[in-house]
CSV table of C-alpha atoms and ligand atoms in Angstrom, one decimal:
chain,number,residue,atom,x,y,z
A,1435,MET,CA,-22.8,33.1,-3.5
A,1436,ALA,CA,-21.8,32.6,-7.1
A,1437,ASN,CA,-18.2,33.8,-6.8
A,1438,SER,CA,-17.1,32.6,-3.4
A,1439,PRO,CA,-13.7,30.7,-3.4
A,1440,LEU,CA,-14.1,26.9,-3.8
A,1441,PRO,CA,-12.5,24.4,-1.5
A,1442,SER,CA,-9.7,22.3,-3.0
A,1443,PRO,CA,-10.8,19.0,-4.6
A,1444,TYR,CA,-7.4,17.5,-4.3
A,1445,ALA,CA,-6.5,15.0,-1.6
A,1446,PRO,CA,-2.8,15.1,-0.5
A,1447,GLY,CA,-2.1,12.8,2.5
A,1448,ALA,CA,-1.4,9.2,3.4
A,1449,GLY,CA,-4.1,6.9,2.1
A,1450,THR,CA,-6.6,9.7,1.4
A,1451,LEU,CA,-8.8,8.7,-1.5
A,1452,PRO,CA,-8.2,11.0,-4.5
A,1453,PRO,CA,-11.2,12.5,-6.3
A,1454,VAL,CA,-10.1,10.5,-9.4
A,1455,ILE,CA,-7.9,7.3,-9.2
A,1456,ALA,CA,-6.0,8.1,-12.4
A,1457,GLY,CA,-4.0,5.7,-14.5
A,1458,ARG,CA,-4.8,2.5,-12.5
A,1459,GLY,CA,-7.4,1.0,-14.8
A,1460,LYS,CA,-5.8,-2.4,-14.8
A,1461,HIS,CA,-5.4,-2.5,-11.0
A,1462,LEU,CA,-9.1,-1.5,-10.6
A,1463,SER,CA,-10.4,-4.0,-13.1
A,1464,VAL,CA,-8.5,-6.9,-11.6
A,1465,VAL,CA,-10.3,-6.3,-8.3
A,1466,GLU,CA,-13.6,-5.9,-10.0
A,1467,ASP,CA,-13.0,-9.3,-11.7
A,1468,TYR,CA,-12.2,-10.9,-8.4
A,1469,ILE,CA,-15.3,-9.6,-6.7
A,1470,HIS,CA,-17.5,-10.6,-9.6
A,1471,ALA,CA,-16.1,-14.2,-9.5
A,1472,ALA,CA,-16.4,-14.4,-5.7
A,1473,ALA,CA,-20.0,-13.1,-5.7
A,1474,HIS,CA,-21.3,-15.2,-8.7
A,1475,LEU,CA,-19.2,-18.3,-8.6
A,1476,GLY,CA,-18.7,-18.5,-4.9
A,1477,ARG,CA,-14.9,-18.6,-5.2
A,1478,ALA,CA,-12.2,-15.9,-5.8
A,1479,PRO,CA,-9.4,-16.5,-8.3
A,1480,GLY,CA,-6.5,-18.3,-6.7
A,1481,SER,CA,-3.8,-15.7,-6.4
A,1482,PRO,CA,-3.7,-13.0,-3.7
A,1483,ILE,CA,-3.3,-9.5,-5.1
A,1484,ALA,CA,-0.1,-7.7,-4.1
A,1485,TYR,CA,0.4,-3.9,-4.7
A,1486,SER,CA,4.0,-2.9,-4.4
A,1487,GLY,CA,5.7,0.4,-5.0
A,1488,VAL,CA,7.6,3.2,-3.4
A,1489,ARG,CA,6.1,5.6,-0.9
A,1490,GLY,CA,3.3,7.8,-2.2
A,1491,MET,CA,2.5,5.7,-5.3
A,1492,GLY,CA,-1.1,4.9,-4.2
A,1493,LYS,CA,-1.0,1.4,-2.6
A,1494,THR,CA,-3.1,2.3,0.4
A,1495,VAL,CA,-5.6,4.1,-1.9
A,1496,LEU,CA,-6.0,1.0,-4.0
A,1497,LEU,CA,-6.5,-1.2,-0.9
A,1498,LYS,CA,-9.1,1.1,0.5
A,1499,HIS,CA,-10.8,1.3,-2.8
A,1500,ALA,CA,-10.9,-2.5,-3.1
A,1501,GLU,CA,-12.3,-2.7,0.4
A,1502,ASN,CA,-15.0,-0.2,-0.4
A,1503,SER,CA,-15.9,-2.0,-3.6
A,1504,ILE,CA,-16.3,-5.3,-1.8
A,1505,ARG,CA,-18.5,-3.8,0.9
A,1506,GLU,CA,-20.6,-1.8,-1.6
A,1507,TYR,CA,-21.1,-4.6,-4.1
A,1508,SER,CA,-24.8,-4.8,-4.2
A,1509,ALA,CA,-25.0,-8.5,-5.3
A,1510,ALA,CA,-23.1,-9.8,-2.3
A,1511,VAL,CA,-22.8,-9.6,1.4
A,1512,GLY,CA,-19.3,-7.9,1.6
A,1513,ILE,CA,-17.3,-8.5,4.8
A,1514,THR,CA,-13.8,-7.0,5.0
A,1515,THR,CA,-11.0,-6.3,7.3
A,1516,SER,CA,-7.8,-4.4,6.9
A,1517,LEU,CA,-4.8,-3.8,9.0
A,1518,LEU,CA,-1.4,-2.2,9.0
A,1519,ALA,CA,1.3,-4.8,9.6
A,1520,CYS,CA,3.7,-4.1,12.4
A,1521,LYS,CA,6.8,-5.8,13.7
A,1522,GLY,CA,6.2,-8.3,16.4
A,1523,GLU,CA,2.5,-8.6,15.7
A,1524,ARG,CA,0.9,-11.7,14.4
A,1525,LEU,CA,-1.5,-11.0,11.5
A,1526,LEU,CA,-4.0,-13.8,11.7
A,1527,PRO,CA,-5.6,-13.1,15.2
A,1528,LEU,CA,-5.9,-9.4,14.3
A,1529,LEU,CA,-7.5,-10.3,11.0
A,1530,ALA,CA,-9.9,-12.7,12.7
A,1531,GLN,CA,-10.9,-10.0,15.2
A,1532,GLY,CA,-11.4,-7.5,12.4
A,1533,LEU,CA,-13.7,-9.9,10.5
A,1534,ARG,CA,-15.7,-10.5,13.6
A,1535,ASN,CA,-16.2,-6.7,14.0
A,1536,THR,CA,-17.4,-6.2,10.4
A,1537,ALA,CA,-19.5,-9.3,10.5
A,1538,ALA,CA,-21.3,-7.9,13.5
A,1539,GLU,CA,-21.9,-4.6,11.6
A,1540,ARG,CA,-23.4,-6.6,8.8
A,1541,GLU,CA,-25.9,-7.9,11.4
A,1542,LEU,CA,-24.8,-11.5,11.3
A,1543,THR,CA,-25.2,-11.5,15.1
A,1544,THR,CA,-28.8,-12.7,14.6
A,1545,GLN,CA,-27.6,-15.9,12.9
A,1546,PRO,CA,-28.1,-19.0,15.1
A,1547,ALA,CA,-24.4,-20.0,14.7
A,1548,TRP,CA,-23.1,-16.5,15.5
A,1549,ARG,CA,-22.3,-17.0,19.2
A,1550,ARG,CA,-20.3,-20.1,18.7
A,1551,TRP,CA,-18.3,-18.6,15.9
A,1552,ALA,CA,-17.7,-15.4,17.7
A,1553,GLU,CA,-16.5,-17.3,20.7
A,1554,ARG,CA,-14.1,-19.3,18.5
A,1555,VAL,CA,-12.6,-16.1,17.2
A,1556,GLU,CA,-12.2,-15.0,20.8
A,1557,SER,CA,-10.5,-18.1,22.0
A,1558,PHE,CA,-8.3,-18.2,18.9
A,1559,THR,CA,-7.1,-14.7,19.7
A,1560,ILE,CA,-6.4,-15.6,23.4
A,1561,GLU,CA,-4.7,-18.9,22.5
A,1562,VAL,CA,-2.4,-17.0,20.1
A,1563,ALA,CA,-1.7,-14.3,22.7
A,1564,LEU,CA,-0.7,-17.1,25.1
A,1565,THR,CA,1.6,-18.9,22.7
A,1566,GLY,CA,2.9,-15.6,21.6
A,1567,ALA,CA,5.7,-15.5,19.0
A,1568,SER,CA,7.4,-18.6,20.4
A,1569,VAL,CA,6.4,-20.7,17.4
A,1570,ASN,CA,8.5,-23.5,16.1
A,1571,VAL,CA,10.0,-22.0,13.0
A,1572,GLU,CA,13.0,-23.1,11.0
A,1573,LEU,CA,14.0,-19.8,9.5
A,1574,GLY,CA,16.5,-21.5,7.2
A,1575,ASN,CA,13.6,-23.4,5.6
A,1576,LYS,CA,11.0,-21.5,3.7
A,1577,GLU,CA,8.1,-23.2,5.4
A,1578,PRO,CA,7.6,-23.5,9.2
A,1579,ARG,CA,8.7,-27.0,10.4
A,1580,ASN,CA,5.4,-27.7,12.1
A,1581,LEU,CA,2.6,-25.7,10.6
A,1582,THR,CA,0.1,-26.8,13.3
A,1583,ASP,CA,2.1,-24.8,15.8
A,1584,PHE,CA,1.2,-21.7,13.9
A,1585,GLY,CA,-2.5,-22.0,14.5
A,1586,TYR,CA,-3.1,-21.1,10.9
A,1587,GLN,CA,-5.5,-24.0,10.5
A,1588,ALA,CA,-7.7,-22.5,13.2
A,1589,PHE,CA,-7.8,-19.3,11.1
A,1590,VAL,CA,-8.8,-21.3,8.0
A,1591,ARG,CA,-11.7,-22.9,9.9
A,1592,ILE,CA,-12.8,-19.5,11.2
A,1593,ILE,CA,-12.9,-18.2,7.6
A,1594,GLU,CA,-14.7,-21.3,6.3
A,1595,ASP,CA,-17.4,-21.0,9.0
A,1596,LEU,CA,-17.7,-17.2,8.4
A,1597,VAL,CA,-18.5,-18.0,4.7
A,1598,THR,CA,-21.2,-20.4,5.9
A,1599,LEU,CA,-22.5,-18.0,8.5
A,1600,ALA,CA,-22.7,-15.1,6.0
A,1601,ARG,CA,-24.6,-17.2,3.4
A,1602,VAL,CA,-27.8,-15.7,4.7
A,1603,ASP,CA,-29.8,-15.6,1.5
A,1604,ASP,CA,-29.5,-17.4,-1.8
A,1605,LYS,CA,-29.5,-14.3,-3.9
A,1606,LYS,CA,-26.6,-12.6,-2.1
A,1607,ARG,CA,-23.5,-14.6,-1.6
A,1608,PRO,CA,-20.8,-13.6,0.8
A,1609,VAL,CA,-17.6,-12.0,-0.4
A,1610,ILE,CA,-14.8,-11.7,2.2
A,1611,GLY,CA,-12.0,-9.2,1.7
A,1612,VAL,CA,-8.8,-9.5,3.8
A,1613,CYS,CA,-6.3,-6.6,3.3
A,1614,VAL,CA,-2.9,-6.1,4.9
A,1615,ASP,CA,-1.0,-2.9,4.2
A,1616,GLU,CA,2.8,-2.3,4.7
A,1617,LEU,CA,3.3,-6.1,4.7
A,1618,GLN,CA,7.0,-5.7,4.5
A,1619,GLU,CA,6.9,-4.5,8.2
A,1620,ALA,CA,5.6,-7.9,9.4
A,1621,ASP,CA,8.1,-10.5,10.9
A,1622,ARG,CA,9.1,-13.1,8.5
A,1623,GLU,CA,7.5,-16.0,10.4
A,1624,HIS,CA,4.2,-14.0,10.5
A,1625,ILE,CA,4.2,-13.6,6.8
A,1626,THR,CA,4.9,-17.4,6.4
A,1627,GLU,CA,2.0,-18.1,8.6
A,1628,PHE,CA,-0.3,-15.7,6.7
A,1629,ALA,CA,0.8,-17.2,3.4
A,1630,ALA,CA,0.1,-20.7,4.6
A,1631,ALA,CA,-3.4,-19.6,5.6
A,1632,ILE,CA,-3.9,-18.0,2.2
A,1633,GLN,CA,-2.7,-21.1,0.4
A,1634,GLU,CA,-5.1,-23.4,2.3
A,1635,ILE,CA,-8.1,-21.0,1.9
A,1636,THR,CA,-7.4,-20.6,-1.8
A,1637,SER,CA,-7.2,-24.4,-2.3
A,1638,LYS,CA,-10.7,-24.7,-0.7
A,1639,GLN,CA,-12.1,-22.4,-3.3
A,1640,LEU,CA,-13.8,-19.9,-1.0
A,1641,PRO,CA,-15.1,-16.4,-1.9
A,1642,VAL,CA,-12.2,-14.8,-0.1
A,1643,ILE,CA,-10.1,-12.1,-1.7
A,1644,PHE,CA,-6.7,-11.4,-0.2
A,1645,LEU,CA,-5.0,-8.1,-1.0
A,1646,VAL,CA,-1.7,-6.9,0.3
A,1647,GLY,CA,0.4,-3.7,-0.1
A,1648,GLY,CA,4.0,-2.9,0.6
A,1649,LEU,CA,7.1,-1.2,-0.6
A,1650,ALA,CA,8.9,-2.0,-3.8
A,1651,ASN,CA,10.8,-4.9,-2.2
A,1652,LEU,CA,7.5,-6.7,-1.3
A,1653,PRO,CA,7.9,-9.5,-3.9
A,1654,GLU,CA,11.2,-10.5,-2.4
A,1655,VAL,CA,10.0,-10.1,1.2
A,1656,ILE,CA,7.0,-12.4,0.4
A,1657,SER,CA,8.9,-15.0,-1.5
A,1658,GLU,CA,11.6,-15.2,1.1
A,1659,ALA,CA,9.0,-16.0,3.7
A,1660,ALA,CA,7.0,-18.5,1.7
A,1661,THR,CA,7.4,-20.6,-1.4
A,1662,PHE,CA,3.7,-19.9,-2.1
A,1663,GLY,CA,4.8,-16.2,-2.4
A,1664,GLU,CA,5.5,-16.9,-6.1
A,1665,ARG,CA,1.8,-17.4,-6.6
A,1666,PHE,CA,0.8,-13.9,-5.6
A,1667,ARG,CA,-0.5,-11.7,-8.3
A,1668,TYR,CA,2.0,-8.8,-8.2
A,1669,LEU,CA,0.7,-5.5,-9.5
A,1670,PRO,CA,3.5,-3.0,-9.2
A,1671,LEU,CA,2.6,0.6,-9.0
A,1672,THR,CA,4.7,2.9,-11.1
A,1673,LYS,CA,4.7,6.6,-11.8
A,1674,LEU,CA,1.6,8.0,-13.5
A,1675,SER,CA,1.8,8.5,-17.2
A,1676,LEU,CA,1.5,12.0,-18.7
A,1677,SER,CA,-2.1,11.5,-19.6
A,1678,ALA,CA,-3.0,10.0,-16.2
A,1679,SER,CA,-1.3,13.0,-14.5
A,1680,VAL,CA,-3.3,15.4,-16.6
A,1681,GLU,CA,-6.5,13.5,-15.7
A,1682,ALA,CA,-5.7,13.5,-12.0
A,1683,LEU,CA,-5.3,17.3,-12.1
A,1684,VAL,CA,-7.9,18.4,-14.7
A,1685,GLN,CA,-10.9,16.2,-13.9
A,1686,PRO,CA,-11.4,17.2,-10.2
A,1687,ALA,CA,-11.1,20.9,-11.2
A,1688,GLU,CA,-13.6,20.5,-14.1
A,1689,GLN,CA,-16.2,19.1,-11.8
A,1690,LEU,CA,-16.1,22.5,-10.0
A,1691,HIS,CA,-16.0,24.4,-13.3
A,1692,VAL,CA,-12.4,25.5,-12.8
A,1693,SER,CA,-9.9,25.0,-15.6
A,1694,TRP,CA,-6.1,24.8,-15.9
A,1695,THR,CA,-4.0,26.6,-18.5
A,1696,LYS,CA,-1.7,24.4,-20.5
A,1697,GLU,CA,1.3,26.2,-18.9
A,1698,ALA,CA,0.0,25.7,-15.4
A,1699,LEU,CA,-0.4,22.0,-16.0
A,1700,THR,CA,3.1,21.7,-17.5
A,1701,GLU,CA,4.6,23.4,-14.4
A,1702,VAL,CA,2.9,20.9,-12.0
A,1703,ILE,CA,3.3,17.9,-14.1
A,1704,SER,CA,7.0,18.4,-14.6
A,1705,ALA,CA,7.5,19.1,-10.9
A,1706,ALA,CA,5.5,16.1,-9.8
A,1707,LYS,CA,7.2,13.7,-12.2
A,1708,GLY,CA,4.3,11.2,-12.2
A,1709,PHE,CA,4.2,10.8,-8.4
A,1710,PRO,CA,0.6,10.7,-7.3
A,1711,HIS,CA,1.4,12.2,-3.9
A,1712,LEU,CA,3.1,15.2,-5.5
A,1713,ILE,CA,0.3,15.6,-8.0
A,1714,GLN,CA,-2.2,16.0,-5.1
A,1715,LEU,CA,0.1,18.2,-3.1
A,1716,TYR,CA,1.1,20.6,-5.9
A,1717,GLY,CA,-2.5,20.5,-7.3
A,1718,GLU,CA,-3.8,21.6,-3.9
A,1719,GLU,CA,-1.2,24.3,-3.3
A,1720,THR,CA,-1.8,25.7,-6.8
A,1721,TRP,CA,-5.5,25.8,-6.0
A,1722,HIS,CA,-4.8,27.6,-2.7
A,1723,ALA,CA,-2.6,30.1,-4.5
A,1724,ALA,CA,-5.3,30.9,-7.0
A,1725,THR,CA,-8.3,30.8,-4.6
A,1726,PRO,CA,-10.5,30.0,-7.6
A,1727,ALA,CA,-14.3,30.5,-7.9
A,1728,LYS,CA,-16.6,28.9,-10.4
A,1729,GLY,CA,-15.4,29.8,-13.9
A,1730,SER,CA,-11.8,30.6,-12.8
A,1731,THR,CA,-8.6,29.5,-14.5
A,1732,LEU,CA,-5.5,28.2,-12.8
A,1733,LEU,CA,-2.4,30.0,-14.3
A,1734,ALA,CA,1.3,29.2,-14.5
A,1735,SER,CA,2.0,31.8,-11.8
A,1736,HIS,CA,-0.4,30.0,-9.4
A,1737,ALA,CA,1.3,26.7,-10.2
A,1738,GLN,CA,4.8,28.2,-9.5
A,1739,SER,CA,3.8,29.5,-6.1
A,1740,GLY,CA,1.9,26.3,-5.4
A,1741,ILE,CA,4.9,24.2,-6.2
A,1742,ALA,CA,7.1,26.4,-4.0
A,1743,GLU,CA,4.7,26.0,-1.1
A,1744,GLY,CA,4.4,22.3,-1.6
A,1745,ARG,CA,8.2,21.9,-1.6
A,1746,SER,CA,8.5,23.7,1.6
A,1747,ALA,CA,5.9,21.4,3.1
A,1748,LEU,CA,7.9,18.4,1.9
A,1749,TYR,CA,11.2,19.9,3.3
A,1750,ASN,CA,9.7,20.5,6.7
A,1751,GLY,CA,7.8,17.3,6.8
A,1752,MET,CA,8.6,14.2,4.9
A,1753,PHE,CA,12.2,15.0,3.8
A,1754,GLN,CA,13.2,16.2,7.2
A,1755,ALA,CA,11.7,13.0,8.8
A,1756,ARG,CA,13.5,10.8,6.3
A,1757,TRP,CA,16.8,12.5,6.9
A,1758,ARG,CA,16.5,12.4,10.7
A,1759,ARG,CA,15.6,8.7,10.5
A,1760,SER,CA,18.9,7.9,8.7
A,1761,THR,CA,22.0,6.9,10.5
A,1762,GLU,CA,25.2,8.8,10.0
A,1763,ARG,CA,26.5,6.1,7.6
A,1764,GLU,CA,23.2,6.2,5.7
A,1765,LYS,CA,23.5,10.0,5.5
A,1766,ASP,CA,26.9,9.7,3.9
A,1767,PHE,CA,25.4,7.2,1.4
A,1768,LEU,CA,22.5,9.6,0.6
A,1769,ALA,CA,24.9,12.6,0.3
A,1770,ALA,CA,26.9,10.6,-2.3
A,1771,MET,CA,23.6,9.9,-4.2
A,1772,ALA,CA,22.5,13.5,-4.0
A,1773,LYS,CA,25.4,14.6,-6.1
A,1774,HIS,CA,23.8,12.7,-9.0
A,1775,GLY,CA,20.4,14.5,-8.5
A,1776,ASP,CA,17.0,12.8,-8.7
A,1777,THR,CA,17.7,10.4,-11.6
A,1778,ASP,CA,18.6,6.7,-11.2
A,1779,MET,CA,22.3,5.9,-10.8
A,1780,PRO,CA,24.6,2.8,-10.7
A,1781,ILE,CA,25.3,1.6,-7.2
A,1782,ARG,CA,28.9,1.1,-8.3
A,1783,GLN,CA,29.4,4.8,-8.5
A,1784,ILE,CA,28.1,5.4,-5.0
A,1785,ALA,CA,30.4,2.7,-3.7
A,1786,GLU,CA,33.4,4.4,-5.5
A,1787,ALA,CA,32.4,7.8,-4.0
A,1788,LEU,CA,32.5,6.2,-0.6
A,1789,GLY,CA,35.8,4.4,-1.2
A,1790,LYS,CA,34.2,0.9,-0.9
A,1791,ASN,CA,33.1,-1.9,-3.2
A,1792,PRO,CA,29.4,-2.6,-3.9
A,1793,GLN,CA,29.3,-5.6,-1.6
A,1794,GLN,CA,30.5,-3.5,1.3
A,1795,ILE,CA,27.8,-0.9,0.9
A,1796,SER,CA,25.0,-3.5,0.3
A,1797,PRO,CA,23.7,-3.5,3.9
A,1798,LEU,CA,23.3,0.3,3.8
A,1799,ARG,CA,21.5,0.0,0.5
A,1800,ALA,CA,19.2,-2.7,1.9
A,1801,SER,CA,18.4,-0.6,5.0
A,1802,LEU,CA,17.6,2.5,3.0
A,1803,ILE,CA,15.4,0.4,0.7
A,1804,ALA,CA,13.6,-1.1,3.7
A,1805,LYS,CA,13.0,2.4,5.1
A,1806,GLY,CA,11.5,3.5,1.8
A,1807,THR,CA,14.1,6.3,1.2
A,1808,ILE,CA,15.6,4.7,-2.0
A,1809,TYR,CA,14.6,1.9,-4.3
A,1810,ALA,CA,16.2,-0.2,-7.1
A,1811,PRO,CA,14.5,0.7,-10.4
A,1812,ARG,CA,16.7,-1.8,-12.2
A,1813,HIS,CA,19.4,-4.3,-11.3
A,1814,GLY,CA,22.5,-2.6,-10.2
A,1815,ARG,CA,20.9,0.9,-10.0
A,1816,ILE,CA,19.3,3.0,-7.3
A,1817,GLU,CA,17.2,6.1,-7.1
A,1818,PHE,CA,15.6,8.3,-4.5
A,1819,THR,CA,11.9,7.4,-4.0
A,1820,MET,CA,10.7,11.0,-4.0
A,1821,PRO,CA,11.9,13.7,-6.5
A,1822,GLY,CA,13.3,16.7,-4.7
A,1823,PHE,CA,15.1,14.8,-2.0
A,1824,ALA,CA,18.5,15.3,-3.7
A,1825,ASP,CA,18.0,19.1,-3.6
A,1826,PHE,CA,16.9,18.9,0.0
A,1827,ILE,CA,20.1,17.0,1.0
A,1828,THR,CA,22.3,19.4,-0.9
A,1829,ASP,CA,20.6,22.3,1.0
A,1830,VAL,CA,20.9,20.6,4.4
A,1831,LEU,CA,24.6,19.9,3.8
A,1832,LYS,CA,25.2,23.5,3.0
A,1833,GLU,CA,23.7,24.7,6.3
B,3161,ATP,N1,-4.1,6.9,-9.0
B,3161,ATP,C1,-4.1,8.0,-8.3
B,3161,ATP,N2,-4.5,9.2,-8.9
B,3161,ATP,C2,-4.4,10.3,-8.2
B,3161,ATP,N3,-4.0,10.4,-7.0
B,3161,ATP,C3,-3.5,9.4,-6.3
B,3161,ATP,C4,-3.6,8.1,-7.0
B,3161,ATP,N4,-3.1,7.2,-6.1
B,3161,ATP,C5,-2.8,7.8,-5.0
B,3161,ATP,N5,-3.0,9.1,-5.1
B,3161,ATP,C6,-2.8,10.1,-4.1
B,3161,ATP,O1,-1.4,10.0,-3.7
B,3161,ATP,C7,-1.2,10.1,-2.3
B,3161,ATP,C8,-0.5,8.9,-1.7
B,3161,ATP,O2,-1.4,7.8,-1.8
B,3161,ATP,P1,-1.2,6.5,-0.9
B,3161,ATP,O3,-1.1,7.0,0.6
B,3161,ATP,O4,-2.2,5.5,-1.2
B,3161,ATP,O5,0.3,6.0,-1.3
B,3161,ATP,P2,1.1,4.8,-0.7
B,3161,ATP,O6,1.7,4.1,-1.9
B,3161,ATP,O7,0.2,4.0,0.2
B,3161,ATP,O8,2.2,5.5,0.1
B,3161,ATP,P3,3.0,5.0,1.4
B,3161,ATP,O9,4.0,3.9,1.0
B,3161,ATP,O10,3.7,6.2,2.0
B,3161,ATP,O11,2.0,4.4,2.4
B,3161,ATP,C9,-2.6,10.4,-1.7
B,3161,ATP,O12,-2.7,11.8,-1.6
B,3161,ATP,C10,-3.5,9.9,-2.8
B,3161,ATP,O13,-4.7,10.7,-2.8
B,3162,MG,MG1,0.3,3.5,2.2
């Protein structure tokens, strides 16, 4: 049927790949360069890639895209693993297990050395489970006192042997991708151990690409856990530019022969303020409001109802959850911030409003940053991580 309504091409949601990854040309090309080097020279560039940014900026999307690119790179045997870091869980055994599972999918099980390697992964995981988290770490120092206790060297050997195992044919070299998302959630000693393994693997010049993602405080979290943290290649994700926002909205619609009026675009772009998550959400709701068919145009009126619908979804979902997760003292802090609206503000003013000095409120500031509710765009200043939260708080406090 020529005129039946079309499904929305937009992709709101956590980690859902958007139809167009807009405005991240540099981030994408760095990964392409790494894959190219790993596949053709047999070694990846030395620095692990780290995507940092506030919630909804597109970190998970970039990690997934990188993982797909490694697996689909036709001139290489791509083996990847990815995991979501959690408190209390060591990263290395989970990563080793993940690599074993993908290696099996890539049919390396027919290799003569497979069984021994797979058994080593198994015993590494068991050994680690037995030693648990009782590792010998001197938290005052940046590096663990006795790195052998960490078993990171066993992980390094597993990776070295995987590279050998996967070198099945001379024309296709192996490229291994190791991705960890939400790294700020991991325990400090587990980040230390992970960084130690990365450093060792990097120094051995292997075709292994490490990618991590985390909140805006990721660079500090990593460098507090490991001196090697300074060597990560930090690629912060900031708001999308005007032209990238336009591209993210217009291109997916164009592919379905649907157009946006300038007014409709202006409505959505000024409400989304460059936040990829909001662009997808408001784009999708505008689409639903218009129920377009091939040849339709999205109008400002559709955008207005779409934005209203999107806001109510945020109020009932993300904003409500963030508010409920805050302690009473954090709520007072957020309420003081809400008076300034969605723009960035000096921390000093919030301290004054709460009758304290900046040092006294610094633990609250830190816990709200760790929860991803606020961030520090510049020294001495703070801002909500999602536009619209200030209005939400004002409304909640009125109720
Ligand atoms: N470059 C982009 N262009 C268009 N849309 C994007 C882009 N990056 C991300 N998105 C969209 O934004 C939303 C959030 O992306 P993603 O989940 O990757 O963010 P995140 O930074 O990992 O957030 P969180 O910190 O909550 O995990 C998704 O709907 C995704 O499709
Ligand atoms: Mg994410």
